[in-house]
Amino acid sequence: MESPFIFGKVASAEYFTNRTEDLKKLVSNFNSQVNTVLISPRRWGKSSLVKRAAEITQESNPNIRFCFIDMYNVRTEEQFYQLLSQNVLNASSSRFEEIIETSKKFLTRLIPKISFSADMTNELSVSADWEEIKKQPDEIIELAENVAKSKNFKFVVCIDEFQNISSFEEPVEFQKKLRSHWQYHENVSYCLYGSKRHMLLDVFNSQSMPFYKFGDIFFMNKIGTEHWIPFIIKRFEVTGKKISEENAAQICELAENHSFYVQQLAHLVWNESLNECQAENIETAFSNLLLQLGFLYQTITDALSNTQINLLKALINHEVKLSSKNIIKQYKLGTSANVIRIKQALENKEIIDFQGENIEFLDPMYKSWLKKHYFKN
């Protein structure tokens, strides 16, 4: 029987839950052509949210086209320009001949190499001479605006993991280049999102950076337990199984309402349950998940310094005043200045995140593994 839960993929249709206010805000921005900056930790469902908002927008406004770009593995300007041109052309039309004509019309200074699979079913890929692109990138940066204006529709260009532009060879100059064009676009708006909060805030919230005040910035919050419970119960019911509100709430508590892990743990619990979920099914599923992730977590922990591990132990023990003399001495953290460096290093490794005065583990299962296995003695 197919699982009623989904994780590791974009959640859509019946797999998508809640996010009512976030959807409303995004759809409104898309329809109004407002640039949007969306920030949340990894695997909280950003991509699912953006895709669902795009679907809703197009249902009521088919004149808006969406172009999706994933920058997860993009580390150079060359790769960015290639993806931008390729995805804009793909989104501009479903007809091969029309895409060819569009590329000839708007990429006049470049000679793109366009290839399809033999059966013509795959989307096109585009490559061009990087030396020529460096001399004249304007045509690619302006491509979406020119195509939208020519075809009389609106484009929303959605770029995931946008913070990766910070790793380019000359990141600030590149950002200046993009901003100098994008701020004048009348037929294209941009939805820029990513998971590294501090890097994105450096790009969009620093007055010295080109993308300062570029768009509407909002942060995704976790889906509340009150929304997860009916979703979990309903997903069990569609397969003929039952789960109580209490047990559904327990899944949320163990996963700390982390979207990916709620769905993954719910799947494992569903798989363990015969006709109706019992408390022991949740215990077994949770233990198995921590064991399954154990090798990965051991590898992550082995790469940490002793003081970084000691600080994680302090957090596991709910210590708050990490820079106090007693805590520094008890956990052998060195000095108060060293505590600041340790926290920064763990944030850069995407292990912890700062929410005001609070410090949170980005991966709740890693925290549980540390508590139940690594620090058990």
mmCIF file of C-alpha atoms in Angstrom:
data_model
loop_
_atom_site.group_PDB
_atom_site.id
_atom_site.type_symbol
_atom_site.label_atom_id
_atom_site.label_comp_id
_atom_site.label_asym_id
_atom_site.label_seq_id
_atom_site.Cartn_x
_atom_site.Cartn_y
_atom_site.Cartn_z
ATOM 1 C CA MET A 1 0.000 0.000 0.000
ATOM 2 C CA GLU A 2 1.306 3.456 -0.913
ATOM 3 C CA SER A 3 2.238 5.663 2.031
ATOM 4 C CA PRO A 4 -0.161 8.556 2.735
ATOM 5 C CA PHE A 5 2.766 10.763 3.792
ATOM 6 C CA ILE A 6 5.471 12.384 1.700
ATOM 7 C CA PHE A 7 8.940 13.678 2.628
ATOM 8 C CA GLY A 8 12.059 14.491 0.649
ATOM 9 C CA LYS A 9 9.876 15.684 -2.255
ATOM 10 C CA VAL A 10 7.761 18.738 -2.948
ATOM 11 C CA ALA A 11 4.434 18.265 -1.175
ATOM 12 C CA SER A 12 1.385 19.093 -3.267
ATOM 13 C CA ALA A 13 -2.355 18.411 -3.435
ATOM 14 C CA GLU A 14 -3.491 16.213 -0.510
ATOM 15 C CA TYR A 15 0.069 16.017 0.889
ATOM 16 C CA PHE A 16 0.180 19.779 1.444
ATOM 17 C CA THR A 17 -1.135 21.000 4.784
ATOM 18 C CA ASN A 18 -2.060 24.385 6.256
ATOM 19 C CA ARG A 19 0.215 27.381 5.487
ATOM 20 C CA THR A 20 -3.020 29.306 4.851
ATOM 21 C CA GLU A 21 -1.655 32.742 5.760
ATOM 22 C CA ASP A 22 1.675 32.152 4.027
ATOM 23 C CA LEU A 23 -0.134 31.031 0.869
ATOM 24 C CA LYS A 24 -2.404 34.055 0.963
ATOM 25 C CA LYS A 25 0.582 36.393 1.286
ATOM 26 C CA LEU A 26 2.577 34.738 -1.493
ATOM 27 C CA VAL A 27 -0.345 34.567 -3.931
ATOM 28 C CA SER A 28 -1.081 38.238 -3.283
ATOM 29 C CA ASN A 29 2.558 39.148 -3.966
ATOM 30 C CA PHE A 30 2.621 37.062 -7.152
ATOM 31 C CA ASN A 31 -0.557 38.679 -8.478
ATOM 32 C CA SER A 32 0.699 42.144 -7.554
ATOM 33 C CA GLN A 33 4.175 41.538 -9.018
ATOM 34 C CA VAL A 34 5.811 42.244 -5.656
ATOM 35 C CA ASN A 35 9.339 40.935 -5.165
ATOM 36 C CA THR A 36 9.442 38.437 -2.293
ATOM 37 C CA VAL A 37 12.224 37.134 -0.053
ATOM 38 C CA LEU A 38 11.252 33.950 1.805
ATOM 39 C CA ILE A 39 13.467 32.604 4.598
ATOM 40 C CA SER A 40 13.229 29.421 6.660
ATOM 41 C CA PRO A 41 15.500 26.563 7.763
ATOM 42 C CA ARG A 42 16.085 23.657 5.393
ATOM 43 C CA ARG A 43 13.266 21.145 4.929
ATOM 44 C CA TRP A 44 10.539 23.306 6.432
ATOM 45 C CA GLY A 45 8.629 23.210 3.143
ATOM 46 C CA LYS A 46 9.670 26.409 1.319
ATOM 47 C CA SER A 47 9.678 24.780 -2.114
ATOM 48 C CA SER A 48 6.306 23.142 -1.480
ATOM 49 C CA LEU A 49 4.863 26.480 -0.363
ATOM 50 C CA VAL A 50 6.148 28.368 -3.414
ATOM 51 C CA LYS A 51 4.985 25.667 -5.851
ATOM 52 C CA ARG A 52 1.520 25.535 -4.258
ATOM 53 C CA ALA A 53 1.219 29.343 -4.322
ATOM 54 C CA ALA A 54 2.213 29.279 -8.002
ATOM 55 C CA GLU A 55 -0.489 26.690 -8.761
ATOM 56 C CA ILE A 56 -3.162 28.764 -7.003
ATOM 57 C CA THR A 57 -2.024 31.934 -8.785
ATOM 58 C CA GLN A 58 -2.152 30.348 -12.232
ATOM 59 C CA GLU A 59 -5.596 28.857 -11.606
ATOM 60 C CA SER A 60 -7.022 32.370 -11.325
ATOM 61 C CA ASN A 61 -4.514 34.224 -13.492
ATOM 62 C CA PRO A 62 -3.151 32.131 -16.409
ATOM 63 C CA ASN A 63 -1.404 35.222 -17.772
ATOM 64 C CA ILE A 64 1.294 34.764 -15.115
ATOM 65 C CA ARG A 65 4.108 32.336 -15.961
ATOM 66 C CA PHE A 66 6.478 30.854 -13.415
ATOM 67 C CA CYS A 67 10.140 30.062 -13.886
ATOM 68 C CA PHE A 68 11.779 27.888 -11.191
ATOM 69 C CA ILE A 69 15.524 27.803 -10.610
ATOM 70 C CA ASP A 70 17.294 25.688 -7.981
ATOM 71 C CA MET A 71 20.725 27.053 -7.060
ATOM 72 C CA TYR A 72 21.597 24.211 -4.683
ATOM 73 C CA ASN A 73 24.704 23.210 -6.673
ATOM 74 C CA VAL A 74 25.384 26.579 -8.319
ATOM 75 C CA ARG A 75 28.700 28.101 -7.327
ATOM 76 C CA THR A 76 29.658 30.342 -10.280
ATOM 77 C CA GLU A 77 28.176 33.155 -12.381
ATOM 78 C CA GLU A 78 28.516 30.956 -15.431
ATOM 79 C CA GLN A 79 26.290 28.268 -13.917
ATOM 80 C CA PHE A 80 23.766 30.902 -12.829
ATOM 81 C CA TYR A 81 23.466 32.490 -16.270
ATOM 82 C CA GLN A 82 23.147 29.083 -17.886
ATOM 83 C CA LEU A 83 20.323 28.052 -15.534
ATOM 84 C CA LEU A 84 18.568 31.421 -15.826
ATOM 85 C CA SER A 85 18.508 31.409 -19.632
ATOM 86 C CA GLN A 86 17.609 27.716 -19.808
ATOM 87 C CA ASN A 87 14.692 27.921 -17.377
ATOM 88 C CA VAL A 88 13.305 31.191 -18.727
ATOM 89 C CA LEU A 89 13.240 29.738 -22.250
ATOM 90 C CA ASN A 90 11.615 26.534 -20.964
ATOM 91 C CA ALA A 91 8.955 28.513 -19.117
ATOM 92 C CA SER A 92 8.245 30.820 -22.060
ATOM 93 C CA SER A 93 6.658 28.142 -24.242
ATOM 94 C CA SER A 94 5.977 24.423 -24.553
ATOM 95 C CA ARG A 95 6.657 24.454 -28.287
ATOM 96 C CA PHE A 96 10.174 23.637 -29.493
ATOM 97 C CA GLU A 97 9.997 25.929 -32.544
ATOM 98 C CA GLU A 98 8.830 28.871 -30.466
ATOM 99 C CA ILE A 99 11.647 28.394 -27.944
ATOM 100 C CA ILE A 100 14.192 28.399 -30.766
ATOM 101 C CA GLU A 101 12.738 31.600 -32.206
ATOM 102 C CA THR A 102 12.735 33.239 -28.777
ATOM 103 C CA SER A 103 16.385 32.377 -28.192
ATOM 104 C CA LYS A 104 17.374 33.762 -31.607
ATOM 105 C CA LYS A 105 15.413 36.961 -31.034
ATOM 106 C CA PHE A 106 16.598 37.831 -27.524
ATOM 107 C CA LEU A 107 20.049 36.232 -27.275
ATOM 108 C CA THR A 108 21.483 37.958 -30.345
ATOM 109 C CA ARG A 109 24.976 38.526 -28.975
ATOM 110 C CA LEU A 110 25.337 34.917 -27.909
ATOM 111 C CA ILE A 111 25.200 31.699 -29.860
ATOM 112 C CA PRO A 112 23.482 29.293 -27.501
ATOM 113 C CA LYS A 113 23.778 25.570 -28.081
ATOM 114 C CA ILE A 114 20.322 24.111 -27.606
ATOM 115 C CA SER A 115 19.847 20.364 -27.275
ATOM 116 C CA PHE A 116 16.874 18.068 -26.745
ATOM 117 C CA SER A 117 16.648 14.345 -26.174
ATOM 118 C CA ALA A 118 16.004 12.144 -29.194
ATOM 119 C CA ASP A 119 12.328 11.735 -28.292
ATOM 120 C CA MET A 120 11.941 15.505 -27.795
ATOM 121 C CA THR A 121 10.327 14.981 -24.394
ATOM 122 C CA ASN A 122 12.968 16.505 -22.133
ATOM 123 C CA GLU A 123 13.335 20.214 -21.525
ATOM 124 C CA LEU A 124 16.059 21.940 -23.463
ATOM 125 C CA SER A 125 19.507 22.592 -22.080
ATOM 126 C CA VAL A 126 21.484 25.685 -22.981
ATOM 127 C CA SER A 127 25.214 26.252 -23.069
ATOM 128 C CA ALA A 128 27.210 29.179 -24.383
ATOM 129 C CA ASP A 129 30.729 30.555 -24.513
ATOM 130 C CA TRP A 130 31.530 31.767 -20.992
ATOM 131 C CA GLU A 131 34.003 34.337 -22.242
ATOM 132 C CA GLU A 132 31.250 35.912 -24.347
ATOM 133 C CA ILE A 133 28.817 35.856 -21.432
ATOM 134 C CA LYS A 134 31.309 37.683 -19.220
ATOM 135 C CA LYS A 135 31.612 40.411 -21.848
ATOM 136 C CA GLN A 136 27.869 40.782 -22.282
ATOM 137 C CA PRO A 137 25.647 39.214 -19.584
ATOM 138 C CA ASP A 138 22.914 41.853 -20.008
ATOM 139 C CA GLU A 139 20.945 39.873 -22.572
ATOM 140 C CA ILE A 140 20.571 36.937 -20.187
ATOM 141 C CA ILE A 141 19.741 39.142 -17.186
ATOM 142 C CA GLU A 142 17.107 40.932 -19.288
ATOM 143 C CA LEU A 143 15.807 37.773 -20.970
ATOM 144 C CA ALA A 144 12.759 37.207 -18.741
ATOM 145 C CA GLU A 145 11.685 40.863 -18.976
ATOM 146 C CA ASN A 146 12.097 40.986 -22.752
ATOM 147 C CA VAL A 147 10.263 37.693 -23.326
ATOM 148 C CA ALA A 148 7.379 38.644 -21.016
ATOM 149 C CA LYS A 149 7.001 42.059 -22.647
ATOM 150 C CA SER A 150 7.101 40.551 -26.147
ATOM 151 C CA LYS A 151 4.547 37.830 -25.373
ATOM 152 C CA ASN A 152 2.336 40.082 -23.244
ATOM 153 C CA PHE A 153 2.402 38.047 -20.036
ATOM 154 C CA LYS A 154 3.952 38.388 -16.600
ATOM 155 C CA PHE A 155 6.838 36.300 -15.284
ATOM 156 C CA VAL A 156 7.578 35.304 -11.694
ATOM 157 C CA VAL A 157 11.137 34.013 -11.435
ATOM 158 C CA CYS A 158 11.490 31.796 -8.342
ATOM 159 C CA ILE A 159 15.061 31.097 -7.232
ATOM 160 C CA ASP A 160 15.745 28.562 -4.465
ATOM 161 C CA GLU A 161 18.927 28.684 -2.297
ATOM 162 C CA PHE A 162 19.579 32.214 -3.534
ATOM 163 C CA GLN A 163 22.146 32.778 -0.770
ATOM 164 C CA ASN A 164 24.630 30.754 -2.865
ATOM 165 C CA ILE A 165 25.423 33.919 -4.812
ATOM 166 C CA SER A 166 27.574 34.811 -1.792
ATOM 167 C CA SER A 167 30.023 32.077 -2.847
ATOM 168 C CA PHE A 168 30.628 33.551 -6.321
ATOM 169 C CA GLU A 169 34.060 34.928 -7.162
ATOM 170 C CA GLU A 170 32.964 38.579 -6.889
ATOM 171 C CA PRO A 171 29.625 38.342 -5.071
ATOM 172 C CA VAL A 172 28.975 42.029 -4.419
ATOM 173 C CA GLU A 173 29.750 43.052 -7.997
ATOM 174 C CA PHE A 174 27.485 40.305 -9.255
ATOM 175 C CA GLN A 175 24.665 41.465 -6.958
ATOM 176 C CA LYS A 176 25.105 45.035 -8.190
ATOM 177 C CA LYS A 177 24.801 43.770 -11.751
ATOM 178 C CA LEU A 178 21.556 41.914 -11.055
ATOM 179 C CA ARG A 179 19.991 44.689 -8.961
ATOM 180 C CA SER A 180 20.795 47.342 -11.584
ATOM 181 C CA HIS A 181 18.595 45.422 -14.040
ATOM 182 C CA TRP A 182 15.978 43.716 -11.897
ATOM 183 C CA GLN A 183 14.845 46.873 -10.093
ATOM 184 C CA TYR A 184 13.553 48.293 -13.397
ATOM 185 C CA HIS A 185 11.667 45.200 -14.552
ATOM 186 C CA GLU A 186 7.950 45.885 -15.076
ATOM 187 C CA ASN A 187 6.854 42.475 -16.360
ATOM 188 C CA VAL A 188 8.903 40.263 -14.053
ATOM 189 C CA SER A 189 8.894 39.861 -10.289
ATOM 190 C CA TYR A 190 11.232 37.703 -8.234
ATOM 191 C CA CYS A 191 10.673 35.239 -5.416
ATOM 192 C CA LEU A 192 14.038 34.596 -3.802
ATOM 193 C CA TYR A 193 14.274 32.025 -1.039
ATOM 194 C CA GLY A 194 16.758 29.942 0.882
ATOM 195 C CA SER A 195 17.601 28.146 4.108
ATOM 196 C CA LYS A 196 20.679 29.944 5.452
ATOM 197 C CA ARG A 197 19.013 32.729 7.386
ATOM 198 C CA HIS A 198 22.100 34.676 8.405
ATOM 199 C CA MET A 199 23.499 34.657 4.841
ATOM 200 C CA LEU A 200 20.194 35.803 3.343
ATOM 201 C CA LEU A 201 19.851 38.560 5.919
ATOM 202 C CA ASP A 202 23.353 39.723 5.011
ATOM 203 C CA VAL A 203 22.236 39.970 1.372
ATOM 204 C CA PHE A 204 18.814 41.573 1.864
ATOM 205 C CA ASN A 205 18.897 43.368 5.216
ATOM 206 C CA SER A 206 22.283 45.061 5.185
ATOM 207 C CA GLN A 207 22.241 48.696 4.058
ATOM 208 C CA SER A 208 25.629 48.306 2.423
ATOM 209 C CA MET A 209 24.479 45.477 0.117
ATOM 210 C CA PRO A 210 22.969 45.947 -3.379
ATOM 211 C CA PHE A 211 19.837 43.907 -2.599
ATOM 212 C CA TYR A 212 18.926 45.958 0.491
ATOM 213 C CA LYS A 213 15.130 46.522 0.560
ATOM 214 C CA PHE A 214 14.719 44.611 -2.705
ATOM 215 C CA GLY A 215 11.442 42.978 -1.707
ATOM 216 C CA ASP A 216 8.950 41.874 0.911
ATOM 217 C CA ILE A 217 10.865 39.759 3.453
ATOM 218 C CA PHE A 218 9.010 37.198 5.507
ATOM 219 C CA PHE A 219 10.001 34.246 7.635
ATOM 220 C CA MET A 220 8.200 30.906 7.586
ATOM 221 C CA ASN A 221 7.089 29.563 10.936
ATOM 222 C CA LYS A 222 6.530 25.946 11.894
ATOM 223 C CA ILE A 223 3.089 24.482 11.280
ATOM 224 C CA GLY A 224 1.260 24.293 14.613
ATOM 225 C CA THR A 225 0.270 21.015 16.247
ATOM 226 C CA GLU A 226 -3.404 22.014 15.985
ATOM 227 C CA HIS A 227 -3.032 21.873 12.189
ATOM 228 C CA TRP A 228 -0.880 18.748 12.032
ATOM 229 C CA ILE A 229 -3.243 16.614 14.132
ATOM 230 C CA PRO A 230 -6.246 16.639 11.737
ATOM 231 C CA PHE A 231 -3.881 16.212 8.781
ATOM 232 C CA ILE A 232 -2.240 13.105 10.286
ATOM 233 C CA ILE A 233 -5.596 11.620 11.301
ATOM 234 C CA LYS A 234 -7.022 12.184 7.816
ATOM 235 C CA ARG A 235 -3.983 10.672 6.072
ATOM 236 C CA PHE A 236 -4.292 7.559 8.251
ATOM 237 C CA GLU A 237 -8.003 7.345 7.451
ATOM 238 C CA VAL A 238 -7.541 7.386 3.653
ATOM 239 C CA THR A 239 -5.689 4.064 3.995
ATOM 240 C CA GLY A 240 -8.213 2.538 6.393
ATOM 241 C CA LYS A 241 -6.116 3.030 9.523
ATOM 242 C CA LYS A 242 -6.782 5.021 12.690
ATOM 243 C CA ILE A 243 -4.738 7.216 14.991
ATOM 244 C CA SER A 244 -5.931 9.142 18.032
ATOM 245 C CA GLU A 245 -5.455 12.875 18.526
ATOM 246 C CA GLU A 246 -3.145 12.083 21.454
ATOM 247 C CA ASN A 247 -0.872 9.876 19.345
ATOM 248 C CA ALA A 248 -0.877 12.342 16.448
ATOM 249 C CA ALA A 249 0.184 15.058 18.904
ATOM 250 C CA GLN A 250 2.970 12.786 20.164
ATOM 251 C CA ILE A 251 4.378 12.511 16.628
ATOM 252 C CA CYS A 252 4.407 16.315 16.394
ATOM 253 C CA GLU A 253 6.121 16.641 19.780
ATOM 254 C CA LEU A 254 8.882 14.150 18.932
ATOM 255 C CA ALA A 255 9.481 15.855 15.563
ATOM 256 C CA GLU A 256 9.183 19.325 17.134
ATOM 257 C CA ASN A 257 6.720 20.244 14.360
ATOM 258 C CA HIS A 258 9.526 20.115 11.783
ATOM 259 C CA SER A 259 7.626 19.567 8.511
ATOM 260 C CA PHE A 260 10.001 16.987 7.026
ATOM 261 C CA TYR A 261 10.272 14.929 10.202
ATOM 262 C CA VAL A 262 6.561 15.091 11.045
ATOM 263 C CA GLN A 263 5.811 13.505 7.674
ATOM 264 C CA GLN A 264 8.698 11.017 7.915
ATOM 265 C CA LEU A 265 7.893 9.937 11.462
ATOM 266 C CA ALA A 266 4.163 9.759 10.653
ATOM 267 C CA HIS A 267 5.032 7.501 7.696
ATOM 268 C CA LEU A 268 7.093 5.187 9.904
ATOM 269 C CA VAL A 269 4.364 5.079 12.552
ATOM 270 C CA TRP A 270 1.752 4.362 9.875
ATOM 271 C CA ASN A 271 3.962 1.565 8.564
ATOM 272 C CA GLU A 272 4.299 0.075 12.075
ATOM 273 C CA SER A 273 0.552 0.251 12.768
ATOM 274 C CA LEU A 274 -1.721 -2.577 11.670
ATOM 275 C CA ASN A 275 -5.232 -1.151 11.944
ATOM 276 C CA GLU A 276 -4.866 1.438 14.676
ATOM 277 C CA CYS A 277 -1.796 3.248 15.954
ATOM 278 C CA GLN A 278 -0.683 2.305 19.446
ATOM 279 C CA ALA A 279 1.781 4.158 21.686
ATOM 280 C CA GLU A 280 4.366 1.397 21.202
ATOM 281 C CA ASN A 281 4.191 1.911 17.414
ATOM 282 C CA ILE A 282 5.362 5.492 17.897
ATOM 283 C CA GLU A 283 8.155 4.445 20.269
ATOM 284 C CA THR A 284 9.393 1.810 17.810
ATOM 285 C CA ALA A 285 9.209 4.141 14.815
ATOM 286 C CA PHE A 286 11.028 6.939 16.660
ATOM 287 C CA SER A 287 13.797 4.611 17.884
ATOM 288 C CA ASN A 288 14.240 3.149 14.407
ATOM 289 C CA LEU A 289 14.460 6.615 12.867
ATOM 290 C CA LEU A 290 17.232 7.665 15.280
ATOM 291 C CA LEU A 291 19.131 4.439 14.547
ATOM 292 C CA GLN A 292 18.655 4.982 10.826
ATOM 293 C CA LEU A 293 20.120 8.483 11.082
ATOM 294 C CA GLY A 294 22.801 7.481 13.571
ATOM 295 C CA PHE A 295 25.636 6.964 11.082
ATOM 296 C CA LEU A 296 25.065 10.406 9.549
ATOM 297 C CA TYR A 297 24.902 12.062 12.955
ATOM 298 C CA GLN A 298 28.034 10.272 14.148
ATOM 299 C CA THR A 299 29.887 11.564 11.085
ATOM 300 C CA ILE A 300 28.698 15.119 11.760
ATOM 301 C CA THR A 301 29.694 14.900 15.422
ATOM 302 C CA ASP A 302 33.119 13.406 14.679
ATOM 303 C CA ALA A 303 33.915 16.509 12.606
ATOM 304 C CA LEU A 304 33.259 18.843 15.553
ATOM 305 C CA SER A 305 35.845 20.105 18.013
ATOM 306 C CA ASN A 306 35.675 19.138 21.676
ATOM 307 C CA THR A 307 34.498 22.606 22.707
ATOM 308 C CA GLN A 308 31.764 22.573 20.026
ATOM 309 C CA ILE A 309 30.545 19.202 21.331
ATOM 310 C CA ASN A 310 30.697 20.544 24.896
ATOM 311 C CA LEU A 311 28.531 23.514 23.951
ATOM 312 C CA LEU A 312 25.984 21.187 22.320
ATOM 313 C CA LYS A 313 25.904 19.216 25.561
ATOM 314 C CA ALA A 314 25.204 22.408 27.463
ATOM 315 C CA LEU A 315 22.300 23.145 25.117
ATOM 316 C CA ILE A 316 20.975 19.591 25.508
ATOM 317 C CA ASN A 317 21.028 20.176 29.273
ATOM 318 C CA HIS A 318 18.966 23.366 28.776
ATOM 319 C CA GLU A 319 21.733 25.685 29.927
ATOM 320 C CA VAL A 320 20.896 29.311 29.110
ATOM 321 C CA LYS A 321 23.749 31.506 30.327
ATOM 322 C CA LEU A 322 26.431 29.937 28.158
ATOM 323 C CA SER A 323 28.939 32.737 28.756
ATOM 324 C CA SER A 324 28.708 32.650 32.538
ATOM 325 C CA LYS A 325 31.807 31.596 34.477
ATOM 326 C CA ASN A 326 30.116 28.559 35.983
ATOM 327 C CA ILE A 327 28.909 27.188 32.621
ATOM 328 C CA ILE A 328 32.244 27.884 30.926
ATOM 329 C CA LYS A 329 34.047 26.013 33.684
ATOM 330 C CA GLN A 330 31.561 23.156 33.937
ATOM 331 C CA TYR A 331 31.565 22.436 30.190
ATOM 332 C CA LYS A 332 35.180 23.422 29.511
ATOM 333 C CA LEU A 333 34.329 26.081 26.935
ATOM 334 C CA GLY A 334 37.485 28.163 27.364
ATOM 335 C CA THR A 335 36.532 31.835 27.551
ATOM 336 C CA SER A 336 33.443 33.952 26.911
ATOM 337 C CA ALA A 337 35.023 35.109 23.640
ATOM 338 C CA ASN A 338 35.540 31.472 22.686
ATOM 339 C CA VAL A 339 31.851 30.756 23.373
ATOM 340 C CA ILE A 340 30.936 33.381 20.776
ATOM 341 C CA ARG A 341 33.272 31.748 18.244
ATOM 342 C CA ILE A 342 31.875 28.275 18.984
ATOM 343 C CA LYS A 343 28.293 29.461 18.509
ATOM 344 C CA GLN A 344 29.232 31.135 15.222
ATOM 345 C CA ALA A 345 30.969 27.987 13.990
ATOM 346 C CA LEU A 346 27.959 25.804 14.830
ATOM 347 C CA GLU A 347 25.656 28.281 13.091
ATOM 348 C CA ASN A 348 27.838 28.212 9.971
ATOM 349 C CA LYS A 349 27.688 24.415 10.020
ATOM 350 C CA GLU A 350 23.859 24.722 10.104
ATOM 351 C CA ILE A 351 23.610 22.840 13.397
ATOM 352 C CA ILE A 352 22.090 25.621 15.481
ATOM 353 C CA ASP A 353 20.175 28.793 14.715
ATOM 354 C CA PHE A 354 19.561 31.952 16.723
ATOM 355 C CA GLN A 355 16.041 33.280 17.204
ATOM 356 C CA GLY A 356 16.582 36.376 19.326
ATOM 357 C CA GLU A 357 17.949 35.143 22.645
ATOM 358 C CA ASN A 358 16.931 31.559 21.927
ATOM 359 C CA ILE A 359 19.226 28.960 20.365
ATOM 360 C CA GLU A 360 17.525 26.158 18.453
ATOM 361 C CA PHE A 361 18.786 22.939 16.883
ATOM 362 C CA LEU A 362 17.972 23.061 13.176
ATOM 363 C CA ASP A 363 17.619 19.269 13.113
ATOM 364 C CA PRO A 364 15.427 18.090 16.015
ATOM 365 C CA MET A 365 16.336 14.449 15.373
ATOM 366 C CA TYR A 366 20.016 15.270 15.766
ATOM 367 C CA LYS A 367 19.220 16.811 19.140
ATOM 368 C CA SER A 368 17.298 13.661 20.153
ATOM 369 C CA TRP A 369 20.142 11.441 18.947
ATOM 370 C CA LEU A 370 22.688 13.408 20.959
ATOM 371 C CA LYS A 371 20.519 13.159 24.055
ATOM 372 C CA LYS A 372 19.540 9.502 23.755
ATOM 373 C CA HIS A 373 22.714 8.019 22.292
ATOM 374 C CA TYR A 374 25.768 10.267 22.256
ATOM 375 C CA PHE A 375 25.404 11.881 25.701
ATOM 376 C CA LYS A 376 23.509 9.001 27.311
ATOM 377 C CA ASN A 377 26.272 8.361 29.852
#
